[in-house]
């Protein structure tokens, strides 16, 4: 579930994740996600069904309407990309501290 | 750019009220894919000419096909039904509420091809269905950026998170312009030449303003401050002052960005504290409007200057 792979650019990483919390990424989880994403300098994007949005934008995340079971691909690009992916993955795995 | 897979089901559910479709057979085939964004009338096929049959399209049976089939003896009619359903057609629509006979429905059921009845006259149905299918097949995607309608100029405002996109849009709304979308704009290609911007359904009419949270623009500023969709005429990128090395000083040349393969005029605005971004975006939009009506201020000024210099050398 968490195969980190380096792209051509050494700083560009991506990771596949599944939304596991019951209510999916609604307003509160989206806010948490964006809050964490904004701590990093890397550009962070989330992809769902081929649609890619800015991971630092609440509206972007809400637009994805990622319910439970949705498959997401997290992209991070920048010098702190690995940490960013780790923290965001852990947030999803903790079910946004919800359930 | 996303490639659209249009199933009979999505065509049916999205346009059921407009096209007044009623599913009468073949519900198991709703996942069939419509491969061409138009309709076909299978008259020639039913009369036995099978070459060039446009079987990838929605098949429409109107008066001509219906009464032609009824004129045939039952055994022959059955053969024609089997011929039609031997092709991999997505679905059949019978217009004018003409009643398809039992054998037809059985053949459809066997071939798992959905059959719909529709009260519209054939021509009306064909027009509406073609438009609906065109829209469903249109290339689409999303752009990271907010969009506003500034005096009829559709402007997508881009820039990294936190640079002030939402604040600018808010200030534009205060000036009486309307919000199309905040932060993410959906784009659709119309007729292969115009890019239409709209808001994702979920977040429509809402904005996120840092420090305040999510606001409902309609509740706060009124219905005139939002627009469901607008053609994209200009892209404005907000960039930190330090990052813009060779900022445009004249505006004689036009820069472009591509959205869905269409070239859209592009302006980069350097951001620095104290610059009134909303005002600048507003001016950029007016500027674009003037340019698209054929007036280029920089060029006019330059021509005046050159004329003046020529005069001086002649004298």
GROMACS .gro file of C-alpha atoms in nm:
model
  414
    1UNK     CA    1   0.000   0.000   0.000
    2UNK     CA    2   0.291   0.233   0.056
    3UNK     CA    3   0.536   0.168  -0.222
    4UNK     CA    4   0.745   0.481  -0.236
    5UNK     CA    5   0.914   0.516  -0.567
    6UNK     CA    6   1.146   0.779  -0.693
    7UNK     CA    7   1.067   0.938  -1.028
    8UNK     CA    8   1.326   1.084  -1.265
    9UNK     CA    9   1.350   1.379  -1.035
   10UNK     CA   10   1.504   1.255  -0.711
   11UNK     CA   11   1.279   1.487  -0.509
   12UNK     CA   12   0.950   1.384  -0.671
   13UNK     CA   13   0.783   1.103  -0.481
   14UNK     CA   14   0.446   0.944  -0.493
   15UNK     CA   15   0.255   0.696  -0.282
   16UNK     CA   16  -0.070   0.503  -0.320
   17UNK     CA   17  -0.314   0.521  -0.032
   18UNK     CA   18  -0.668   0.415   0.045
   19UNK     CA   19  -0.918   0.622   0.241
   20UNK     CA   20  -1.015   0.404   0.536
   21UNK     CA   21  -1.211   0.629   0.770
   22UNK     CA   22  -1.586   0.575   0.768
   23UNK     CA   23  -1.701   0.917   0.654
   24UNK     CA   24  -1.432   0.968   0.393
   25UNK     CA   25  -1.250   1.297   0.344
   26UNK     CA   26  -1.515   1.544   0.454
   27UNK     CA   27  -1.451   1.895   0.579
   28UNK     CA   28  -1.266   1.818   0.902
   29UNK     CA   29  -1.025   1.558   0.763
   30UNK     CA   30  -0.964   1.782   0.462
   31UNK     CA   31  -0.872   2.068   0.693
   32UNK     CA   32  -0.637   1.844   0.891
   33UNK     CA   33  -0.474   1.720   0.574
   34UNK     CA   34  -0.425   2.069   0.435
   35UNK     CA   35  -0.289   2.193   0.765
   36UNK     CA   36  -0.020   1.928   0.764
   37UNK     CA   37   0.053   1.967   0.393
   38UNK     CA   38   0.107   2.338   0.440
   39UNK     CA   39   0.383   2.276   0.693
   40UNK     CA   40   0.600   2.150   0.412
   41UNK     CA   41   0.770   2.343   0.139
   42UNK     CA   42   0.722   2.065  -0.115
   43UNK     CA   43   0.446   2.087  -0.370
   44UNK     CA   44   0.186   1.832  -0.272
   45UNK     CA   45  -0.080   1.693  -0.501
   46UNK     CA   46  -0.349   1.431  -0.458
   47UNK     CA   47  -0.483   1.228  -0.742
   48UNK     CA   48  -0.811   1.036  -0.753
   49UNK     CA   49  -0.943   0.866  -1.067
   50UNK     CA   50  -0.705   1.065  -1.283
   51UNK     CA   51  -0.803   1.397  -1.129
   52UNK     CA   52  -0.516   1.581  -0.961
   53UNK     CA   53  -0.565   1.860  -0.709
   54UNK     CA   54  -0.342   2.070  -0.491
   55UNK     CA   55  -0.293   1.899  -0.154
   56UNK     CA   56  -0.264   2.236   0.017
   57UNK     CA   57  -0.610   2.344  -0.093
   58UNK     CA   58  -0.920   2.261   0.109
   59UNK     CA   59  -1.149   2.321  -0.187
   60UNK     CA   60  -0.938   2.086  -0.396
   61UNK     CA   61  -0.965   1.808  -0.142
   62UNK     CA   62  -1.337   1.856  -0.092
   63UNK     CA   63  -1.390   1.849  -0.465
   64UNK     CA   64  -1.243   1.500  -0.486
   65UNK     CA   65  -1.530   1.372  -0.271
   66UNK     CA   66  -1.308   1.085  -0.162
   67UNK     CA   67  -1.533   0.847   0.031
   68UNK     CA   68  -1.430   0.540   0.224
   69UNK     CA   69  -1.241   0.297   0.003
   70UNK     CA   70  -1.128   0.562  -0.248
   71UNK     CA   71  -0.783   0.506  -0.388
   72UNK     CA   72  -0.563   0.811  -0.380
   73UNK     CA   73  -0.220   0.879  -0.513
   74UNK     CA   74  -0.016   1.128  -0.317
   75UNK     CA   75   0.254   1.324  -0.495
   76UNK     CA   76   0.516   1.536  -0.325
   77UNK     CA   77   0.794   1.729  -0.488
   78UNK     CA   78   1.062   1.915  -0.299
   79UNK     CA   79   1.339   1.869  -0.046
   80UNK     CA   80   1.105   1.767   0.235
   81UNK     CA   81   0.889   1.540   0.020
   82UNK     CA   82   0.967   1.215   0.209
   83UNK     CA   83   0.866   1.360   0.546
   84UNK     CA   84   0.554   1.513   0.396
   85UNK     CA   85   0.444   1.180   0.251
   86UNK     CA   86   0.517   1.001   0.577
   87UNK     CA   87   0.313   1.242   0.785
   88UNK     CA   88   0.021   1.251   0.544
   89UNK     CA   89   0.018   0.875   0.512
   90UNK     CA   90   0.017   0.837   0.887
   91UNK     CA   91  -0.276   1.080   0.907
   92UNK     CA   92  -0.479   0.871   0.664
   93UNK     CA   93  -0.382   0.550   0.841
   94UNK     CA   94  -0.490   0.695   1.174
   95UNK     CA   95  -0.828   0.759   1.005
   96UNK     CA   96  -0.779   1.130   1.074
   97UNK     CA   97  -0.813   1.039   1.444
   98UNK     CA   98  -1.185   0.993   1.380
   99UNK     CA   99  -1.321   0.641   1.404
  100UNK     CA  100  -0.712   1.568  -1.996
  101UNK     CA  101  -0.952   1.293  -1.907
  102UNK     CA  102  -1.103   1.065  -2.164
  103UNK     CA  103  -1.468   1.017  -2.117
  104UNK     CA  104  -1.630   0.676  -2.123
  105UNK     CA  105  -1.995   0.734  -2.190
  106UNK     CA  106  -2.215   0.441  -2.097
  107UNK     CA  107  -2.580   0.405  -2.186
  108UNK     CA  108  -2.646   0.428  -1.815
  109UNK     CA  109  -2.477   0.766  -1.774
  110UNK     CA  110  -2.649   0.897  -2.087
  111UNK     CA  111  -2.982   0.776  -1.953
  112UNK     CA  112  -2.950   0.893  -1.595
  113UNK     CA  113  -2.808   1.235  -1.680
  114UNK     CA  114  -3.066   1.319  -1.944
  115UNK     CA  115  -3.368   1.118  -1.839
  116UNK     CA  116  -3.580   1.422  -1.762
  117UNK     CA  117  -3.477   1.631  -2.061
  118UNK     CA  118  -3.510   1.349  -2.313
  119UNK     CA  119  -3.804   1.189  -2.129
  120UNK     CA  120  -3.660   0.842  -2.173
  121UNK     CA  121  -3.834   0.533  -2.038
  122UNK     CA  122  -3.641   0.209  -2.019
  123UNK     CA  123  -3.861  -0.068  -2.164
  124UNK     CA  124  -3.615  -0.356  -2.215
  125UNK     CA  125  -3.256  -0.466  -2.183
  126UNK     CA  126  -3.173  -0.317  -1.842
  127UNK     CA  127  -2.888  -0.567  -1.810
  128UNK     CA  128  -2.708  -0.390  -2.095
  129UNK     CA  129  -2.695  -0.044  -1.936
  130UNK     CA  130  -2.319  -0.067  -1.901
  131UNK     CA  131  -2.279  -0.071  -2.279
  132UNK     CA  132  -2.057   0.204  -2.411
  133UNK     CA  133  -2.166   0.470  -2.660
  134UNK     CA  134  -1.860   0.517  -2.879
  135UNK     CA  135  -1.962   0.804  -3.102
  136UNK     CA  136  -2.130   1.124  -2.983
  137UNK     CA  137  -2.424   1.114  -3.218
  138UNK     CA  138  -2.724   0.911  -3.325
  139UNK     CA  139  -2.796   0.685  -3.618
  140UNK     CA  140  -3.121   0.590  -3.789
  141UNK     CA  141  -3.095   0.223  -3.878
  142UNK     CA  142  -3.342   0.239  -4.169
  143UNK     CA  143  -3.098   0.119  -4.432
  144UNK     CA  144  -2.970  -0.161  -4.212
  145UNK     CA  145  -3.323  -0.278  -4.144
  146UNK     CA  146  -3.392  -0.282  -4.515
  147UNK     CA  147  -3.091  -0.508  -4.562
  148UNK     CA  148  -2.803  -0.277  -4.656
  149UNK     CA  149  -2.550  -0.355  -4.384
  150UNK     CA  150  -2.239  -0.180  -4.511
  151UNK     CA  151  -2.145   0.149  -4.345
  152UNK     CA  152  -2.386   0.086  -4.063
  153UNK     CA  153  -2.297   0.327  -3.779
  154UNK     CA  154  -2.341   0.070  -3.507
  155UNK     CA  155  -2.137   0.256  -3.246
  156UNK     CA  156  -2.404   0.522  -3.208
  157UNK     CA  157  -2.737   0.547  -3.033
  158UNK     CA  158  -2.994   0.393  -3.270
  159UNK     CA  159  -3.316   0.588  -3.318
  160UNK     CA  160  -3.632   0.430  -3.449
  161UNK     CA  161  -3.885   0.683  -3.573
  162UNK     CA  162  -4.200   0.665  -3.783
  163UNK     CA  163  -4.018   0.554  -4.098
  164UNK     CA  164  -3.840   0.258  -3.938
  165UNK     CA  165  -4.140   0.163  -3.727
  166UNK     CA  166  -4.392   0.152  -4.008
  167UNK     CA  167  -4.143  -0.006  -4.247
  168UNK     CA  168  -4.096  -0.292  -4.002
  169UNK     CA  169  -4.470  -0.322  -3.953
  170UNK     CA  170  -4.515  -0.357  -4.327
  171UNK     CA  171  -4.307  -0.676  -4.330
  172UNK     CA  172  -4.443  -1.028  -4.276
  173UNK     CA  173  -4.372  -1.150  -3.919
  174UNK     CA  174  -4.096  -1.398  -4.011
  175UNK     CA  175  -3.910  -1.140  -4.217
  176UNK     CA  176  -3.957  -0.880  -3.946
  177UNK     CA  177  -3.797  -1.117  -3.694
  178UNK     CA  178  -3.497  -1.162  -3.925
  179UNK     CA  179  -3.451  -0.785  -3.941
  180UNK     CA  180  -3.468  -0.758  -3.562
  181UNK     CA  181  -3.203  -1.026  -3.534
  182UNK     CA  182  -2.994  -0.844  -3.792
  183UNK     CA  183  -3.011  -0.519  -3.593
  184UNK     CA  184  -2.923  -0.688  -3.266
  185UNK     CA  185  -2.643  -0.892  -3.420
  186UNK     CA  186  -2.449  -0.563  -3.430
  187UNK     CA  187  -2.286  -0.433  -3.117
  188UNK     CA  188  -2.513  -0.132  -3.080
  189UNK     CA  189  -2.517   0.062  -2.752
  190UNK     CA  190  -2.895   0.111  -2.727
  191UNK     CA  191  -3.215   0.178  -2.920
  192UNK     CA  192  -3.449   0.472  -2.867
  193UNK     CA  193  -3.799   0.458  -3.010
  194UNK     CA  194  -3.933   0.808  -3.053
  195UNK     CA  195  -4.292   0.941  -3.069
  196UNK     CA  196  -4.384   0.687  -2.804
  197UNK     CA  197  -4.424   0.431  -3.082
  198UNK     CA  198  -4.487   0.091  -2.925
  199UNK     CA  199  -4.209  -0.159  -3.009
  200UNK     CA  200  -4.364  -0.504  -3.053
  201UNK     CA  201  -4.308  -0.792  -2.816
  202UNK     CA  202  -4.068  -0.976  -3.046
  203UNK     CA  203  -3.851  -0.666  -3.073
  204UNK     CA  204  -3.827  -0.634  -2.696
  205UNK     CA  205  -3.748  -1.006  -2.666
  206UNK     CA  206  -3.469  -0.975  -2.922
  207UNK     CA  207  -3.329  -0.674  -2.735
  208UNK     CA  208  -3.352  -0.855  -2.405
  209UNK     CA  209  -3.169  -1.154  -2.551
  210UNK     CA  210  -2.892  -0.935  -2.693
  211UNK     CA  211  -2.884  -0.729  -2.368
  212UNK     CA  212  -2.936  -0.405  -2.557
  213UNK     CA  213  -3.134  -0.140  -2.366
  214UNK     CA  214  -3.444  -0.007  -2.543
  215UNK     CA  215  -3.597   0.327  -2.448
  216UNK     CA  216  -3.926   0.485  -2.538
  217UNK     CA  217  -3.944   0.858  -2.578
  218UNK     CA  218  -4.248   1.079  -2.642
  219UNK     CA  219  -4.055   1.341  -2.841
  220UNK     CA  220  -4.083   1.359  -3.217
  221UNK     CA  221  -3.779   1.205  -3.383
  222UNK     CA  222  -3.614   1.525  -3.502
  223UNK     CA  223  -3.647   1.690  -3.163
  224UNK     CA  224  -3.500   1.386  -2.992
  225UNK     CA  225  -3.210   1.370  -3.236
  226UNK     CA  226  -3.125   1.737  -3.183
  227UNK     CA  227  -3.135   1.715  -2.805
  228UNK     CA  228  -2.954   1.382  -2.789
  229UNK     CA  229  -2.675   1.501  -3.019
  230UNK     CA  230  -2.616   1.810  -2.805
  231UNK     CA  231  -2.626   1.602  -2.487
  232UNK     CA  232  -2.382   1.348  -2.628
  233UNK     CA  233  -2.147   1.618  -2.759
  234UNK     CA  234  -2.132   1.764  -2.408
  235UNK     CA  235  -2.068   1.423  -2.254
  236UNK     CA  236  -1.786   1.347  -2.497
  237UNK     CA  237  -1.619   1.688  -2.460
  238UNK     CA  238  -1.260   1.668  -2.334
  239UNK     CA  239  -1.239   1.796  -1.979
  240UNK     CA  240  -0.999   1.841  -1.695
  241UNK     CA  241  -0.934   2.067  -1.401
  242UNK     CA  242  -0.707   2.364  -1.356
  243UNK     CA  243  -0.557   2.465  -1.027
  244UNK     CA  244  -0.676   2.818  -0.985
  245UNK     CA  245  -0.977   3.029  -0.899
  246UNK     CA  246  -1.199   3.175  -1.164
  247UNK     CA  247  -1.394   3.498  -1.182
  248UNK     CA  248  -1.604   3.671  -1.443
  249UNK     CA  249  -1.478   4.028  -1.476
  250UNK     CA  250  -1.711   4.230  -1.694
  251UNK     CA  251  -1.760   3.939  -1.930
  252UNK     CA  252  -1.396   3.834  -1.931
  253UNK     CA  253  -1.349   3.489  -1.778
  254UNK     CA  254  -1.025   3.495  -1.581
  255UNK     CA  255  -0.853   3.200  -1.417
  256UNK     CA  256  -0.626   3.317  -1.137
  257UNK     CA  257  -0.337   3.085  -1.065
  258UNK     CA  258  -0.058   3.091  -0.816
  259UNK     CA  259   0.087   2.885  -0.539
  260UNK     CA  260  -0.107   2.817  -0.224
  261UNK     CA  261  -0.120   3.118   0.006
  262UNK     CA  262  -0.023   3.380  -0.252
  263UNK     CA  263  -0.360   3.548  -0.234
  264UNK     CA  264  -0.587   3.398  -0.498
  265UNK     CA  265  -0.894   3.376  -0.277
  266UNK     CA  266  -0.832   3.723  -0.133
  267UNK     CA  267  -0.815   3.865  -0.483
  268UNK     CA  268  -1.135   3.692  -0.584
  269UNK     CA  269  -1.303   3.821  -0.270
  270UNK     CA  270  -1.197   4.174  -0.355
  271UNK     CA  271  -1.323   4.124  -0.711
  272UNK     CA  272  -1.659   4.011  -0.576
  273UNK     CA  273  -1.670   4.326  -0.364
  274UNK     CA  274  -1.622   4.526  -0.681
  275UNK     CA  275  -1.930   4.361  -0.826
  276UNK     CA  276  -1.781   4.082  -1.036
  277UNK     CA  277  -1.877   3.721  -0.999
  278UNK     CA  278  -1.714   3.406  -0.870
  279UNK     CA  279  -1.706   3.106  -1.099
  280UNK     CA  280  -1.492   2.877  -0.888
  281UNK     CA  281  -1.256   2.890  -0.594
  282UNK     CA  282  -0.918   2.720  -0.602
  283UNK     CA  283  -1.004   2.446  -0.852
  284UNK     CA  284  -1.173   2.515  -1.183
  285UNK     CA  285  -1.324   2.249  -1.402
  286UNK     CA  286  -1.261   2.304  -1.769
  287UNK     CA  287  -1.448   2.159  -2.065
  288UNK     CA  288  -1.370   2.198  -2.433
  289UNK     CA  289  -1.670   2.320  -2.632
  290UNK     CA  290  -1.691   2.250  -3.006
  291UNK     CA  291  -1.314   2.199  -3.002
  292UNK     CA  292  -1.248   2.572  -2.981
  293UNK     CA  293  -1.371   2.727  -2.658
  294UNK     CA  294  -1.274   2.639  -2.305
  295UNK     CA  295  -1.555   2.661  -2.054
  296UNK     CA  296  -1.471   2.699  -1.685
  297UNK     CA  297  -1.704   2.596  -1.405
  298UNK     CA  298  -1.698   2.500  -1.043
  299UNK     CA  299  -1.693   2.142  -0.918
  300UNK     CA  300  -2.045   2.053  -0.806
  301UNK     CA  301  -1.950   1.994  -0.441
  302UNK     CA  302  -1.781   2.325  -0.379
  303UNK     CA  303  -2.000   2.547  -0.600
  304UNK     CA  304  -2.068   2.898  -0.462
  305UNK     CA  305  -1.824   2.843  -0.176
  306UNK     CA  306  -1.482   2.982  -0.101
  307UNK     CA  307  -1.218   2.913   0.152
  308UNK     CA  308  -1.065   3.220   0.308
  309UNK     CA  309  -0.764   3.167   0.526
  310UNK     CA  310  -0.832   3.253   0.886
  311UNK     CA  311  -1.209   3.261   0.837
  312UNK     CA  312  -1.287   2.927   0.682
  313UNK     CA  313  -1.540   2.824   0.426
  314UNK     CA  314  -1.788   3.090   0.328
  315UNK     CA  315  -2.105   3.074   0.120
  316UNK     CA  316  -2.069   3.350  -0.135
  317UNK     CA  317  -2.437   3.355  -0.232
  318UNK     CA  318  -2.556   3.379   0.127
  319UNK     CA  319  -2.305   3.653   0.200
  320UNK     CA  320  -2.298   3.864  -0.117
  321UNK     CA  321  -2.604   3.759  -0.312
  322UNK     CA  322  -2.682   3.557  -0.619
  323UNK     CA  323  -2.540   3.810  -0.864
  324UNK     CA  324  -2.193   3.735  -0.729
  325UNK     CA  325  -2.174   3.386  -0.869
  326UNK     CA  326  -2.177   3.237  -1.214
  327UNK     CA  327  -2.219   2.873  -1.294
  328UNK     CA  328  -1.992   2.871  -1.595
  329UNK     CA  329  -1.798   3.109  -1.810
  330UNK     CA  330  -1.570   3.089  -2.111
  331UNK     CA  331  -1.202   3.117  -2.017
  332UNK     CA  332  -1.055   3.427  -2.185
  333UNK     CA  333  -0.748   3.496  -1.974
  334UNK     CA  334  -0.516   3.327  -1.729
  335UNK     CA  335  -0.343   3.543  -1.468
  336UNK     CA  336  -0.057   3.384  -1.276
  337UNK     CA  337   0.038   3.543  -0.946
  338UNK     CA  338   0.409   3.498  -0.872
  339UNK     CA  339   0.629   3.618  -0.590
  340UNK     CA  340   0.814   3.935  -0.695
  341UNK     CA  341   1.158   3.772  -0.654
  342UNK     CA  342   1.069   3.486  -0.885
  343UNK     CA  343   0.970   3.698  -1.182
  344UNK     CA  344   1.297   3.780  -1.355
  345UNK     CA  345   1.185   3.943  -1.679
  346UNK     CA  346   0.850   4.094  -1.606
  347UNK     CA  347   0.646   4.227  -1.898
  348UNK     CA  348   0.691   4.604  -1.928
  349UNK     CA  349   0.529   4.684  -2.260
  350UNK     CA  350   0.257   4.429  -2.323
  351UNK     CA  351   0.308   4.438  -2.698
  352UNK     CA  352   0.351   4.064  -2.731
  353UNK     CA  353   0.089   3.821  -2.617
  354UNK     CA  354   0.186   3.519  -2.409
  355UNK     CA  355  -0.031   3.209  -2.404
  356UNK     CA  356  -0.091   2.900  -2.195
  357UNK     CA  357  -0.257   2.590  -2.325
  358UNK     CA  358  -0.570   2.451  -2.165
  359UNK     CA  359  -0.714   2.139  -2.327
  360UNK     CA  360  -0.504   2.220  -2.631
  361UNK     CA  361  -0.646   2.572  -2.674
  362UNK     CA  362  -0.418   2.874  -2.644
  363UNK     CA  363  -0.543   3.114  -2.380
  364UNK     CA  364  -0.385   3.460  -2.328
  365UNK     CA  365  -0.162   3.457  -2.020
  366UNK     CA  366  -0.033   3.733  -1.796
  367UNK     CA  367   0.214   3.697  -1.507
  368UNK     CA  368   0.159   3.941  -1.223
  369UNK     CA  369   0.442   3.985  -0.974
  370UNK     CA  370   0.310   3.995  -0.619
  371UNK     CA  371   0.450   4.225  -0.354
  372UNK     CA  372   0.298   4.353  -0.032
  373UNK     CA  373   0.110   4.672  -0.102
  374UNK     CA  374   0.016   4.587  -0.460
  375UNK     CA  375  -0.358   4.584  -0.498
  376UNK     CA  376  -0.389   4.246  -0.667
  377UNK     CA  377  -0.762   4.262  -0.731
  378UNK     CA  378  -0.724   4.599  -0.900
  379UNK     CA  379  -0.439   4.465  -1.114
  380UNK     CA  380  -0.638   4.158  -1.217
  381UNK     CA  381  -0.930   4.382  -1.302
  382UNK     CA  382  -0.710   4.599  -1.521
  383UNK     CA  383  -0.559   4.289  -1.683
  384UNK     CA  384  -0.910   4.173  -1.771
  385UNK     CA  385  -1.006   4.513  -1.919
  386UNK     CA  386  -0.677   4.516  -2.106
  387UNK     CA  387  -0.761   4.176  -2.249
  388UNK     CA  388  -1.102   4.298  -2.351
  389UNK     CA  389  -0.952   4.594  -2.535
  390UNK     CA  390  -0.696   4.372  -2.703
  391UNK     CA  391  -0.955   4.122  -2.817
  392UNK     CA  392  -1.149   4.409  -2.971
  393UNK     CA  393  -0.836   4.495  -3.168
  394UNK     CA  394  -0.686   4.772  -2.959
  395UNK     CA  395  -0.333   4.738  -2.827
  396UNK     CA  396  -0.232   5.038  -2.619
  397UNK     CA  397   0.141   4.968  -2.634
  398UNK     CA  398   0.136   4.932  -3.010
  399UNK     CA  399  -0.070   5.249  -3.061
  400UNK     CA  400   0.167   5.443  -2.841
  401UNK     CA  401   0.466   5.303  -3.025
  402UNK     CA  402   0.317   5.396  -3.361
  403UNK     CA  403   0.260   5.750  -3.239
  404UNK     CA  404   0.616   5.765  -3.116
  405UNK     CA  405   0.756   5.640  -3.445
  406UNK     CA  406   0.544   5.881  -3.646
  407UNK     CA  407   0.671   6.163  -3.431
  408UNK     CA  408   1.033   6.056  -3.484
  409UNK     CA  409   0.981   6.025  -3.858
  410UNK     CA  410   0.833   6.375  -3.863
  411UNK     CA  411   1.133   6.510  -3.679
  412UNK     CA  412   1.382   6.354  -3.922
  413UNK     CA  413   1.189   6.480  -4.225
  414UNK     CA  414   1.179   6.836  -4.096
   0.00000   0.00000   0.00000
